[in-house]
CSV table of C-alpha atoms in Angstrom, one decimal:
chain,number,residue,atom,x,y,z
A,103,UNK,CA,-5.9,-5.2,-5.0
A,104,UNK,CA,-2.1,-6.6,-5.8
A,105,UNK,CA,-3.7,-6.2,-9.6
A,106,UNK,CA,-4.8,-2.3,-9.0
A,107,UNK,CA,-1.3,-1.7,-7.4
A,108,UNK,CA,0.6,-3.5,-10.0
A,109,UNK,CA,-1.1,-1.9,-13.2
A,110,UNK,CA,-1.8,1.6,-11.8
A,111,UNK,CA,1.3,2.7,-10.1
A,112,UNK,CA,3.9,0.5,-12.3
A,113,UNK,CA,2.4,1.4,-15.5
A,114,UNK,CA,1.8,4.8,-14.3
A,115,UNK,CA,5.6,4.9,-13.7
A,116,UNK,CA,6.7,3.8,-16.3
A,117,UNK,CA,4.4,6.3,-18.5
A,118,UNK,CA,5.3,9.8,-16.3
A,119,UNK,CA,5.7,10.6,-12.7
A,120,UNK,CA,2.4,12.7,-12.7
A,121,UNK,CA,0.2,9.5,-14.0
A,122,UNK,CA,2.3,7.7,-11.5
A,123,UNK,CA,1.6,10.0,-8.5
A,124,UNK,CA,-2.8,10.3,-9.6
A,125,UNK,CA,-2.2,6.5,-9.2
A,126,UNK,CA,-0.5,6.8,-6.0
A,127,UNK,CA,-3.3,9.2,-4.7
A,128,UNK,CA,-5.8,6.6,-5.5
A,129,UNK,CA,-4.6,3.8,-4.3
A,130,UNK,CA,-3.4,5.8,-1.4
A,131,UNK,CA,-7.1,6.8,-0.2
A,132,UNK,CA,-8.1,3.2,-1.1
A,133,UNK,CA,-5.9,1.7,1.5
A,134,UNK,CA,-6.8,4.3,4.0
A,135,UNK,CA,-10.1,3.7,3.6
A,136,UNK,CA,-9.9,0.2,4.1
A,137,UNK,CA,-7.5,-0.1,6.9
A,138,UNK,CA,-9.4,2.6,8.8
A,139,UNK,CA,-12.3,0.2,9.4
A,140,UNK,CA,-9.6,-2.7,10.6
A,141,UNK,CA,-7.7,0.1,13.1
A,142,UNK,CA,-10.3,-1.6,15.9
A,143,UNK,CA,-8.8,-4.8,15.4
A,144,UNK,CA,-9.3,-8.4,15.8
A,145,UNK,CA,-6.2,-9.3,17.5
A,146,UNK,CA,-3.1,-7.5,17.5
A,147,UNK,CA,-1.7,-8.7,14.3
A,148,UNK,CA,-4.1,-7.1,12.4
A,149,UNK,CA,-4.1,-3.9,14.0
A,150,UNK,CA,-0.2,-3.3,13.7
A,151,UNK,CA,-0.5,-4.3,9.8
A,152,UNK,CA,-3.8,-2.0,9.8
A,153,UNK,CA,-2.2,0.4,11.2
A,154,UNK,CA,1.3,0.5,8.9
A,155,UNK,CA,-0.8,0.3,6.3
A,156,UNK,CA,-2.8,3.6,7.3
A,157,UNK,CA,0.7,5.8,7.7
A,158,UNK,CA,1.7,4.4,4.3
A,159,UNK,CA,-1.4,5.4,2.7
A,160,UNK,CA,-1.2,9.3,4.6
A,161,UNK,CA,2.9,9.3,3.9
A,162,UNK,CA,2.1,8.4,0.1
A,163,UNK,CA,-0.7,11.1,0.1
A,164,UNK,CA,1.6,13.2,1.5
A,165,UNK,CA,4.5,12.7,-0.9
A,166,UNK,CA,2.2,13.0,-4.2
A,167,UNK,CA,1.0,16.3,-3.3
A,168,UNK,CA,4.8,17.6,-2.5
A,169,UNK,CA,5.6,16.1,-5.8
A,170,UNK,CA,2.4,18.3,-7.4
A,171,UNK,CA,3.2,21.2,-5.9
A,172,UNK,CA,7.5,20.9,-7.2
A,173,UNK,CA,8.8,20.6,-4.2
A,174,UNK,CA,9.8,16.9,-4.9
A,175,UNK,CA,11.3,16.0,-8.0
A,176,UNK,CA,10.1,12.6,-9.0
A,177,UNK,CA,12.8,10.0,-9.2
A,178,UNK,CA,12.9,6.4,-9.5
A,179,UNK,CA,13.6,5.5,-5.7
A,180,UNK,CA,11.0,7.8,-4.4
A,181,UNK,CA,8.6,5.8,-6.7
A,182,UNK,CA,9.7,2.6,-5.1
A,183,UNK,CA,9.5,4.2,-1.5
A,184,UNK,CA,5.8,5.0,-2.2
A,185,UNK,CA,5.4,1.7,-4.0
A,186,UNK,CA,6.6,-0.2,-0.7
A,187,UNK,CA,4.4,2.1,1.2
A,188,UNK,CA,1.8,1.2,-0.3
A,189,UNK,CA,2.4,-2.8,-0.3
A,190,UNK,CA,1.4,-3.4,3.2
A,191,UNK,CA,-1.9,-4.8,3.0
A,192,UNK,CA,0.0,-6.9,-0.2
A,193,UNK,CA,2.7,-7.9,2.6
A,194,UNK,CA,-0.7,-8.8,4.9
A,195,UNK,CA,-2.5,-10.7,2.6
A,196,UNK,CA,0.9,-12.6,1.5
A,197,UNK,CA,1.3,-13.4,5.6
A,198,UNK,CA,-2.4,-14.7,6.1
A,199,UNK,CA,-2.1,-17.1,2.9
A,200,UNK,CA,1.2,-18.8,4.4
A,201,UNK,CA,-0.4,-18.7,8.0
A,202,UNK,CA,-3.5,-21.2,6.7
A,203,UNK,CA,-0.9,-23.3,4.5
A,204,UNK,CA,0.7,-23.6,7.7
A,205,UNK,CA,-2.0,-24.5,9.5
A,206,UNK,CA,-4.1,-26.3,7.3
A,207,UNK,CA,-6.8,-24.1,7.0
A,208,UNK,CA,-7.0,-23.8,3.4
C-alpha cells in the first residue's frame, strides 16, 4: 500500500494536479474500503487508527471533487494535506512494526 501511495499520488503530482487528484480518488476509496471493515475493532487502538483513516479517505474524496469542479485551485500544500490524509493506515502499519520489535514478536 505505501508503494500505491508513493507512486500514484507523488508521481501523479508531480505530472498535473488532475492525475494527482484521479490518484487521490483511488486511493481514497481504497482506504475507505478497507478501514470500514476494521471500524468494529479489535481493541481500541485499531478502531481510533481505523477510524482517522476513514475521515481522511472521505476528507480527500471530498477535496478531489472541489478541486474538479474549480472551486479549489490545486496547490502544493493542499497536495501534502491530502497526502498526510491519506497516510494513516502508512502511520498504522509503521506503529504495529515497532510494537513487535518492541516486543519481540517478530
Amino acid at each position: 500500500m505505501s508503494i500505491t501511495v508513493f507512486i500514484g499520488l507523488l508521481c501523479g503530482y508531480h505530472d498535473s494536479y488532475n492525475s494527482f487528484y484521479i490518484a487521490v480518488l483511488v486511493q481514497a476509496a481504497n482506504n475507505a474500503y478497507d478501514s470500514f471493515g476494521l471500524l468494529n475493532g479489535y481493541n481500541r487502538f485499531i478502531t481510533i487508527l481505523q477510524f482517522l483513516s476513514f475521515l481522511g479517505a472521505i476528507a480527500s474524496i471530498v477535496i478531489a471533487i472541489l478541486s474538479f469542479a474549480g472551486v479549489l485551485t490545486g496547490s502544493p500544500v493542499q497536495a501534502y494535506i491530502v497526502i498526510g490524509m491519506l497516510s494513516v493506515p502508512i502511520l498504522h502499519f509503521l506503529i504495529e512494526i515497532f510494537v513487535m520489535i518492541i516486543t519481540e514478536k517478530y
